[in-house]
Coordinates of C-alpha atoms in Angstrom, one line a residue:
M261 CA -24.7 69.3 -16.3
S262 CA -20.8 69.6 -16.5
V263 CA -18.3 66.7 -18.1
S264 CA -16.9 66.1 -14.4
A265 CA -20.2 65.4 -12.8
L266 CA -20.4 62.6 -15.5
S267 CA -17.6 60.8 -15.0
P268 CA -17.9 58.8 -11.9
T269 CA -21.1 57.4 -13.8
R270 CA -19.5 56.6 -16.5
A271 CA -17.1 54.9 -14.7
L272 CA -19.4 52.8 -12.5
G273 CA -21.0 52.0 -15.8
G274 CA -17.8 50.9 -17.3
V275 CA -16.8 48.9 -14.3
S276 CA -20.6 47.0 -14.4
G277 CA -20.1 46.4 -17.9
L278 CA -16.7 44.7 -17.3
L279 CA -17.7 42.6 -14.7
Q280 CA -20.6 41.5 -16.7
V281 CA -18.5 40.8 -19.8
V282 CA -16.0 38.6 -17.1
S283 CA -19.0 37.3 -15.5
L284 CA -20.5 36.0 -18.9
L285 CA -16.9 34.5 -19.8
G286 CA -16.6 32.8 -16.7
L287 CA -20.2 31.1 -17.2
V288 CA -18.9 30.2 -20.7
L289 CA -15.9 28.3 -20.2
L290 CA -17.8 27.0 -16.8
L291 CA -20.3 25.2 -19.6
L292 CA -17.4 24.6 -21.5
K293 CA -16.0 22.8 -19.1
V294 CA -19.2 20.5 -18.0
A295 CA -19.8 19.9 -21.5
Q296 CA -16.2 18.7 -21.3
L297 CA -16.4 16.7 -18.3
Y298 CA -19.9 14.9 -19.8
L299 CA -18.2 13.9 -23.5
R300 CA -15.5 12.2 -21.3
R301 CA -18.2 10.2 -19.0
Q302 CA -20.3 9.3 -22.2
W303 CA -16.8 8.6 -24.0
L304 CA -15.6 5.9 -20.6
L305 CA -19.1 4.8 -20.3
K306 CA -19.3 3.7 -24.1
A307 CA -15.6 2.2 -23.5
L308 CA -15.8 0.7 -20.6
H309 CA -19.6 -1.1 -21.5
Q310 CA -18.4 -4.9 -21.7
F311 CA -16.7 -4.5 -18.1
P312 CA -19.2 -5.2 -15.4
S313 CA -19.3 -3.5 -12.2
P314 CA -20.8 -2.3 -9.1
P315 CA -23.6 0.8 -9.4
S316 CA -21.5 3.7 -9.0
H317 CA -22.9 7.7 -8.0
W318 CA -22.3 9.7 -11.2
F319 CA -20.2 11.8 -9.3
Y320 CA -17.9 9.9 -6.7
G321 CA -18.0 6.7 -8.2
H322 CA -17.6 3.5 -6.2
K323 CA -15.9 6.1 -3.2
K324 CA -18.1 4.8 -0.4
E325 CA -17.1 1.0 -1.6
F326 CA -13.4 1.3 -0.9
Q327 CA -14.1 3.8 2.1
K328 CA -13.5 0.9 4.4
E329 CA -10.6 0.0 6.9
S330 CA -8.7 -2.0 4.3
E331 CA -10.0 -1.5 0.4
L332 CA -9.3 -5.2 -0.1
P333 CA -12.0 -6.7 1.1
P334 CA -14.2 -5.3 -1.2
L335 CA -11.9 -6.0 -4.0
L336 CA -12.2 -9.8 -3.4
E337 CA -16.2 -9.2 -3.4
R338 CA -15.6 -8.3 -6.5
V339 CA -12.9 -10.9 -7.6
E340 CA -15.2 -13.3 -7.0
K341 CA -18.5 -11.5 -8.6
Y342 CA -16.8 -10.4 -11.9
P343 CA -14.5 -13.0 -13.6
K344 CA -11.4 -11.9 -14.9
A345 CA -12.0 -8.1 -14.9
C346 CA -14.1 -4.9 -13.8
V347 CA -14.9 -1.4 -13.8
R348 CA -13.8 0.9 -10.7
W349 CA -15.4 4.5 -10.7
L350 CA -12.6 6.9 -9.1
W351 CA -15.2 9.5 -10.0
G352 CA -17.6 10.5 -12.6
T353 CA -15.0 11.2 -14.8
R354 CA -12.3 9.1 -14.2
A355 CA -12.4 5.1 -14.1
L356 CA -10.2 2.2 -14.1
V357 CA -10.5 -1.4 -15.5
L358 CA -9.3 -4.1 -12.2
V359 CA -7.9 -6.9 -13.7
Y360 CA -7.1 -10.2 -11.6
D361 CA -7.4 -12.9 -14.6
P362 CA -3.9 -14.6 -15.8
D363 CA -5.1 -14.7 -19.3
Y364 CA -5.4 -10.7 -19.3
M365 CA -1.9 -10.0 -17.0
K366 CA -0.2 -12.2 -19.8
V367 CA -1.5 -9.7 -22.6
F368 CA -1.1 -6.7 -20.5
L369 CA 2.2 -7.6 -18.8
G370 CA 3.5 -8.5 -22.9
R371 CA 3.0 -5.2 -23.9
S372 CA 4.5 -1.9 -23.4
D373 CA 2.0 0.8 -22.3
P374 CA 3.2 3.4 -19.8
K375 CA 2.9 3.4 -16.2
P376 CA 0.0 6.3 -15.9
H377 CA 1.4 9.6 -15.4
R378 CA -1.3 11.5 -13.1
T379 CA -0.7 8.2 -10.7
Y380 CA 2.8 7.6 -10.9
K381 CA 4.2 11.5 -11.2
Y382 CA 3.7 11.9 -7.4
L383 CA 6.9 9.5 -6.9
T384 CA 9.2 11.8 -9.0
P385 CA 10.1 14.7 -6.5
W386 CA 11.0 11.3 -4.4
I387 CA 13.0 9.2 -6.4
G388 CA 13.0 10.7 -9.4
T389 CA 12.8 9.0 -12.6
G390 CA 14.6 6.0 -12.7
L391 CA 14.0 2.5 -13.3
L392 CA 10.5 2.1 -11.7
L393 CA 9.2 5.4 -13.7
L394 CA 11.4 5.3 -16.8
E395 CA 9.5 4.4 -19.9
G396 CA 11.0 3.5 -23.6
Q397 CA 14.1 3.9 -24.8
K398 CA 15.3 5.4 -21.8
W399 CA 14.2 2.3 -19.7
F400 CA 15.9 -0.1 -21.8
Q401 CA 19.5 1.6 -21.9
H402 CA 19.2 1.5 -18.0
R403 CA 17.9 -1.6 -17.4
R404 CA 20.3 -3.2 -19.7
M405 CA 23.0 -1.2 -17.9
L406 CA 21.9 -2.5 -14.3
T407 CA 21.3 -5.9 -15.4
P408 CA 24.9 -7.2 -15.2
A409 CA 24.6 -6.1 -11.3
F410 CA 22.3 -9.2 -10.5
R411 CA 24.5 -12.0 -12.2
Y412 CA 24.8 -15.2 -10.7
D413 CA 28.7 -14.7 -9.6
I414 CA 27.8 -11.6 -8.1
L415 CA 24.3 -12.6 -6.0
K416 CA 26.7 -15.6 -4.5
A417 CA 29.1 -13.1 -2.3
Y418 CA 25.8 -11.3 -1.3
V419 CA 24.6 -13.9 0.7
G420 CA 27.3 -13.6 3.5
I421 CA 26.3 -10.5 3.8
M422 CA 22.7 -10.9 4.0
A423 CA 23.4 -13.8 6.7
D424 CA 25.1 -10.7 9.1
S425 CA 22.5 -8.2 8.4
V426 CA 19.8 -10.8 9.7
R427 CA 21.5 -12.1 12.7
V428 CA 22.3 -8.3 13.8
M429 CA 18.8 -8.1 13.7
L430 CA 17.9 -11.4 15.4
D431 CA 20.4 -10.6 18.3
K432 CA 18.2 -6.9 18.8
W433 CA 15.0 -9.4 19.0
E434 CA 16.7 -11.6 21.5
E435 CA 17.2 -8.6 23.7
L436 CA 13.8 -7.0 22.9
V437 CA 12.0 -10.7 23.9
S438 CA 13.9 -11.1 27.4
Q439 CA 11.9 -7.9 28.5
D440 CA 8.5 -8.6 26.5
S441 CA 7.8 -11.3 23.8
H442 CA 5.3 -8.9 22.0
L443 CA 7.0 -7.7 19.0
E444 CA 6.5 -5.6 16.0
I445 CA 8.5 -6.6 13.4
F446 CA 8.4 -4.7 10.3
G447 CA 10.6 -1.3 11.3
H448 CA 12.9 -3.7 12.1
V449 CA 12.5 -6.0 9.3
S450 CA 13.3 -2.7 7.2
L451 CA 16.0 -2.0 8.9
M452 CA 17.9 -4.9 8.2
T453 CA 16.5 -5.3 4.4
L454 CA 18.2 -1.7 4.3
D455 CA 21.3 -2.4 5.8
T456 CA 21.5 -5.5 3.6
I457 CA 20.9 -3.7 -0.3
M458 CA 23.0 -0.3 1.3
K459 CA 26.1 -3.4 1.8
C460 CA 25.1 -5.4 -1.4
A461 CA 24.6 -2.7 -3.7
F462 CA 26.5 0.5 -2.2
S463 CA 29.3 -1.4 -0.3
H464 CA 28.2 1.0 2.8
Q465 CA 30.4 0.6 6.0
G466 CA 29.0 0.3 9.4
S467 CA 25.7 -0.7 10.9
V468 CA 22.8 0.5 9.6
Q469 CA 20.6 -1.3 11.9
M470 CA 22.4 0.9 14.8
D471 CA 22.0 4.3 12.9
R472 CA 19.6 6.9 13.7
S473 CA 20.0 8.8 10.6
S474 CA 18.7 5.2 8.7
Q475 CA 15.7 5.0 11.2
S476 CA 14.9 8.8 10.2
Y477 CA 14.8 7.4 6.4
I478 CA 12.6 4.2 7.2
Q479 CA 10.5 7.0 8.9
A480 CA 10.4 9.1 6.0
I481 CA 9.5 6.3 3.5
R482 CA 6.3 5.0 5.7
D483 CA 5.3 8.4 5.6
L484 CA 5.7 9.4 1.9
S485 CA 3.9 6.0 1.1
H486 CA 1.1 6.9 3.3
L487 CA 1.2 10.5 1.5
I488 CA 1.0 9.4 -1.5
V489 CA -2.0 6.9 -1.6
S490 CA -3.8 9.9 0.7
R491 CA -3.0 11.8 -2.1
L492 CA -4.8 10.0 -5.0
R493 CA -8.0 9.6 -2.8
N494 CA -8.1 13.3 -2.8
A495 CA -9.5 15.0 -5.8
F496 CA -8.6 18.5 -4.4
H497 CA -4.8 17.6 -3.6
Q498 CA -4.3 17.0 -7.8
S499 CA -2.9 20.5 -7.9
D500 CA 0.8 20.7 -7.0
L501 CA -0.2 24.4 -6.2
I502 CA -2.7 23.8 -4.0
Y503 CA -1.3 20.6 -2.5
R504 CA 2.1 22.8 -1.7
L505 CA 0.1 25.0 0.4
T506 CA -1.0 21.6 2.8
P507 CA 0.4 20.6 5.8
E508 CA 0.0 17.3 3.7
G509 CA 1.8 19.0 1.0
R510 CA 4.6 20.4 3.4
W511 CA 5.2 17.3 5.2
N512 CA 5.7 15.5 1.9
H513 CA 8.4 18.3 0.3
R514 CA 10.0 17.8 4.1
A515 CA 10.0 13.9 3.5
C516 CA 11.4 14.0 0.1
Q517 CA 14.4 16.6 1.2
L518 CA 15.6 13.9 3.9
T519 CA 15.7 10.9 1.7
H520 CA 17.2 13.0 -0.9
Q521 CA 20.3 14.3 1.8
H522 CA 20.3 10.3 2.7
T523 CA 20.6 9.3 -0.9
D524 CA 23.3 12.0 -1.5
A525 CA 25.4 10.8 1.8
V526 CA 25.2 7.2 0.2
I527 CA 26.2 8.7 -3.1
K528 CA 29.7 10.6 -1.7
E529 CA 30.7 7.6 0.8
R530 CA 30.5 5.5 -2.4
K531 CA 32.6 8.0 -4.4
A532 CA 35.0 8.3 -2.2
H533 CA 35.3 4.8 -1.5
L534 CA 35.8 4.0 -5.3
Q535 CA 38.7 7.3 -5.4
K536 CA 40.3 5.5 -2.8
E537 CA 40.6 2.1 -4.7
G538 CA 41.8 4.5 -7.7
E539 CA 38.4 3.3 -9.9
L540 CA 36.3 6.5 -9.9
E541 CA 37.7 7.8 -13.0
K542 CA 37.6 4.6 -14.4
M543 CA 33.8 4.1 -13.2
E544 CA 32.6 7.8 -14.3
N545 CA 34.3 7.5 -18.0
G546 CA 32.9 3.8 -18.4
S547 CA 29.1 5.1 -17.2
S548 CA 27.0 7.4 -19.3
L549 CA 24.3 8.0 -16.2
S550 CA 24.2 11.8 -15.4
D551 CA 24.2 12.7 -11.6
E552 CA 20.5 13.5 -12.0
D553 CA 20.5 9.6 -13.5
L554 CA 22.8 8.4 -10.8
R555 CA 21.0 10.0 -7.6
A556 CA 17.6 9.0 -9.4
E557 CA 18.8 5.5 -9.5
V558 CA 20.1 5.2 -6.3
D559 CA 16.5 6.4 -4.6
T560 CA 14.9 3.6 -6.7
F561 CA 17.3 0.9 -5.8
M562 CA 17.0 2.1 -1.7
F563 CA 13.4 2.6 -1.7
E564 CA 12.5 -1.1 -3.9
G565 CA 15.5 -2.6 -2.7
H566 CA 14.9 -2.7 0.7
D567 CA 10.4 -1.7 1.3
T568 CA 9.7 -4.4 -1.1
T569 CA 11.8 -6.8 0.3
A570 CA 10.8 -5.8 3.7
S571 CA 7.0 -6.6 3.1
G572 CA 7.8 -10.3 1.9
I573 CA 9.9 -11.1 4.7
S574 CA 7.3 -9.8 7.5
W575 CA 4.3 -11.2 5.7
I576 CA 6.4 -14.6 5.3
L577 CA 7.1 -14.4 9.1
Y578 CA 3.1 -13.9 10.1
A579 CA 2.0 -16.5 7.7
L580 CA 4.6 -19.2 9.3
A581 CA 3.4 -18.0 12.8
S582 CA 0.3 -18.4 12.0
H583 CA 0.5 -22.1 11.0
P584 CA 2.5 -23.7 13.3
E585 CA 2.5 -27.3 11.8
H586 CA 4.6 -25.6 8.6
Q587 CA 6.8 -23.8 10.5
Q588 CA 8.0 -26.8 12.8
R589 CA 8.2 -28.9 9.4
C590 CA 10.4 -25.8 7.6
R591 CA 12.8 -25.4 10.6
A592 CA 13.0 -29.4 10.9
E593 CA 14.2 -28.7 7.0
I594 CA 16.7 -25.9 7.7
Q595 CA 17.8 -27.5 11.0
S596 CA 18.9 -30.7 8.8
L597 CA 20.7 -28.2 6.2
L598 CA 22.3 -25.7 8.5
G599 CA 22.6 -27.3 12.1
D600 CA 23.2 -24.6 14.1
G601 CA 23.2 -21.9 11.4
T602 CA 26.7 -20.5 11.7
S603 CA 27.0 -21.1 8.0
I604 CA 24.3 -20.6 5.0
T605 CA 26.2 -20.4 1.9
W606 CA 24.7 -20.1 -1.9
D607 CA 24.4 -23.7 -2.1
H608 CA 22.2 -24.2 0.7
L609 CA 19.6 -21.7 -1.1
D610 CA 18.1 -24.8 -3.7
Q611 CA 18.2 -27.0 -0.5
M612 CA 15.1 -26.3 1.5
P613 CA 12.1 -27.1 -0.7
Y614 CA 9.7 -27.0 1.8
T615 CA 10.7 -23.6 3.1
T616 CA 11.0 -22.5 -0.5
M617 CA 7.6 -24.0 -0.9
C618 CA 6.1 -21.8 2.4
I619 CA 7.8 -18.9 0.9
K620 CA 5.7 -18.8 -2.7
E621 CA 2.3 -19.4 -1.0
A622 CA 2.9 -16.9 1.8
M623 CA 3.9 -14.3 -1.2
R624 CA 0.9 -15.8 -2.9
L625 CA -1.0 -14.5 0.3
Y626 CA 0.5 -11.6 0.4
P627 CA 1.9 -10.1 -2.2
P628 CA 4.9 -7.3 -1.4
V629 CA 3.9 -5.6 -4.4
P630 CA -0.3 -5.7 -4.9
V631 CA -1.1 -3.6 -7.9
I632 CA 0.6 -1.6 -10.6
G633 CA -0.8 0.8 -13.0
R634 CA -0.7 0.8 -16.9
E635 CA -2.3 3.6 -19.4
L636 CA -3.4 1.8 -22.3
S637 CA -1.3 3.4 -25.4
K638 CA -3.0 1.7 -28.0
P639 CA -6.0 -0.7 -28.2
I640 CA -6.3 -4.2 -26.5
T641 CA -8.2 -6.8 -27.3
F642 CA -8.5 -10.0 -25.2
P643 CA -8.9 -13.6 -25.5
D644 CA -12.2 -13.9 -24.5
G645 CA -13.2 -11.0 -27.0
R646 CA -13.3 -8.3 -25.2
S647 CA -11.5 -4.7 -25.7
L648 CA -10.5 -1.5 -24.8
P649 CA -9.2 1.5 -26.8
A650 CA -6.1 3.5 -26.2
G651 CA -6.3 5.9 -23.4
I652 CA -8.0 4.0 -20.5
L653 CA -6.2 3.1 -17.1
V654 CA -5.4 -0.4 -15.8
S655 CA -4.8 -1.4 -12.8
L656 CA -3.1 -4.9 -12.4
S657 CA -4.3 -5.8 -9.0
F658 CA -1.6 -9.0 -8.2
Y659 CA -3.6 -9.3 -5.0
G660 CA -7.1 -10.3 -7.0
L661 CA -4.8 -12.4 -8.9
H662 CA -3.4 -14.3 -6.4
H663 CA -6.7 -14.6 -3.9
N664 CA -8.6 -15.2 -7.4
P665 CA -10.9 -18.7 -6.7
N666 CA -11.2 -19.3 -10.3
V667 CA -7.2 -19.5 -10.3
W668 CA -6.3 -20.8 -6.8
P669 CA -9.2 -22.9 -5.2
N670 CA -9.7 -21.8 -1.7
P671 CA -7.5 -18.8 -2.1
E672 CA -7.7 -17.8 1.4
V673 CA -6.1 -21.2 3.1
F674 CA -2.5 -21.6 3.4
D675 CA -1.2 -24.4 1.5
P676 CA 2.4 -24.9 0.2
T677 CA 1.3 -27.5 -1.8
R678 CA 0.4 -25.6 -4.2
F679 CA 4.1 -24.9 -5.3
S680 CA 5.2 -28.7 -4.6
P681 CA 7.7 -30.0 -7.2
G682 CA 5.8 -30.8 -10.5
S683 CA 2.8 -28.8 -9.8
T684 CA 1.4 -26.7 -13.0
R685 CA -0.4 -23.4 -13.1
H686 CA -1.1 -20.9 -15.6
S687 CA 2.4 -19.1 -15.8
Y688 CA 1.0 -15.8 -15.1
A689 CA -1.0 -17.2 -11.9
F690 CA 1.6 -16.3 -9.9
L691 CA 3.5 -12.9 -9.8
P692 CA 5.2 -11.4 -6.7
F693 CA 7.7 -10.2 -8.8
S694 CA 5.4 -8.6 -12.1
G695 CA 6.0 -10.2 -15.1
G696 CA 7.2 -9.6 -18.7
S697 CA 9.6 -7.1 -19.9
R698 CA 9.6 -4.9 -17.1
N699 CA 9.9 -7.7 -14.2
C700 CA 11.7 -6.7 -11.1
I701 CA 14.9 -6.9 -11.7
G702 CA 16.4 -7.8 -8.7
K703 CA 13.5 -10.5 -8.0
Q704 CA 16.8 -13.4 -7.4
F705 CA 18.2 -11.2 -5.0
A706 CA 15.2 -10.6 -2.8
M707 CA 14.4 -14.2 -3.1
N708 CA 17.8 -15.3 -1.9
E709 CA 17.4 -12.6 1.5
L710 CA 13.8 -13.7 1.7
K711 CA 15.7 -17.6 2.4
V712 CA 18.4 -16.4 4.1
A713 CA 16.1 -14.6 6.7
V714 CA 13.3 -17.1 7.0
A715 CA 16.0 -19.7 7.6
L716 CA 18.0 -18.0 10.7
T717 CA 15.0 -16.9 11.8
L718 CA 13.1 -20.1 12.3
L719 CA 16.7 -21.6 13.9
R720 CA 16.7 -18.8 16.5
F721 CA 12.7 -18.3 17.4
E722 CA 9.8 -20.3 17.2
L723 CA 6.8 -17.5 16.3
S724 CA 3.3 -17.1 16.6
P725 CA 0.7 -14.4 16.6
D726 CA -0.1 -11.7 18.5
P727 CA -4.0 -12.2 18.9
S728 CA -4.4 -9.1 20.4
R729 CA -3.3 -7.2 17.4
V730 CA -4.4 -9.3 14.2
P731 CA -3.0 -7.1 11.2
V732 CA -4.7 -5.5 8.3
P733 CA -3.1 -6.2 5.1
T734 CA -3.4 -2.5 3.2
P735 CA -2.1 -1.6 -0.2
I736 CA 0.1 1.6 1.0
M737 CA 2.8 1.3 -2.3
V738 CA 3.8 -2.2 -1.0
L739 CA 1.5 -4.2 1.5
R740 CA 1.3 -3.1 5.4
S741 CA -0.6 -3.8 7.7
K742 CA -2.2 -0.4 9.6
N743 CA -1.3 -1.4 12.5
G744 CA 1.8 -2.8 12.3
I745 CA 2.7 -6.8 12.2
H746 CA 3.1 -8.1 15.8
L747 CA 4.2 -11.6 16.7
Q748 CA 4.8 -13.3 20.1
L749 CA 8.9 -14.4 19.7
R750 CA 9.9 -17.6 22.0
K751 CA 14.0 -18.1 21.8
L752 CA 14.3 -21.4 21.2
S753 CA 17.2 -22.8 23.7
D754 CA 19.6 -24.2 21.3
P755 CA 19.7 -24.3 17.5
G756 CA 19.1 -28.4 17.4
G757 CA 16.8 -28.7 20.4
D758 CA 13.6 -28.7 19.2
K759 CA 14.3 -31.6 17.1
D760 CA 12.5 -34.3 19.2
K761 CA 9.8 -31.9 19.6
L762 CA 9.4 -31.7 15.8

């Protein structure tokens, strides 16, 4: 037989042998991966054995438990059943510890553990690495640089700007409720808070609330919030390569581009204003922020500065609508202080104690940021003796904390007297702005805006809930409602006309 006749046979044999080697190598790699996952699960089981949890599936963990309309009801069941903390299995080899106890919160928030990269990295294409996502020394430098922007003397000047933005929103509501008294308020409030932060932080000229591009930005923020939460729950979307090929990945990319266009326009406008005033060169010489850092901080401030506040205001108005006796008492207090509300100043904000109590109680029930994450950089031991090793993911549930019956008796009852002057509570029992060194840098700004918005709204409208559309609190970056927050509004005949009724 000739050599040429044997060649195809040898070639086929060579290919077959190569396939066998590849198959064997693939099998070995698969077995190694299975072994790795098994060892990871065994490590987690050992690390978390001191913390209870409901029975979980070996592969998909507690996924079914949290697949309901909102994941908050099952959370509250756990808060009641398991004191202080419990384990939530995301899938077989990934778990986190849910924390909702003030002593535990104090321990965590007194440390400098980083935010879990696998969770928060999905925010980076959107808001960059600004104050929200920075860690370590660079975070400290940015925080120190930005803190002077929130001095009291600066915040005082913002009250009038806040009031003007609120009045624009209320004027729109007057026009809308003349045709239909039912109104979805979250979108309107979001535009108002964006208007406020744009004017206060970036000296924006014009009305954001009438600008279509701003409405597109608000929609992009809403889309990105939903997309990120959805991605976190989908095991197949964890890979950037796979995610980019999906419809959701392309949608995410378009929404990020839209927010960046909005941010770039804000920076351009601000620089043009500074140049006109002769301040641009001074600012650039005195700032250590690169262009990338500057964009990240503007993105962060625009998102954090309007979305969390919009959530807070919307849920406060819903809480007051649902409790008319407290709404009326707040209105009486505000009317006696402001009269017709044509002028509201910094000094007024500390002279509405009952309204402030109601605002705080609403934020207890509906914390704007319901949860934050941490990844333990070193072992931790709690006051009750339980401990966790480094590397464990922790979810600090402010929603669970605020609804914990061991911390707040009858937690589902709206009771503003919990915050009456002289009342006592654990220093980490109420955390609407987080706590520790990484608490919200703009908490005083936000609290001022909440008071201004509530005061002026109650002077103009009587609020009641829409019984046909009850909101369902849902954590989607901030506390939102899947079906919106719908209220019925009745225009008051004149700002002082309800006094006898009160």
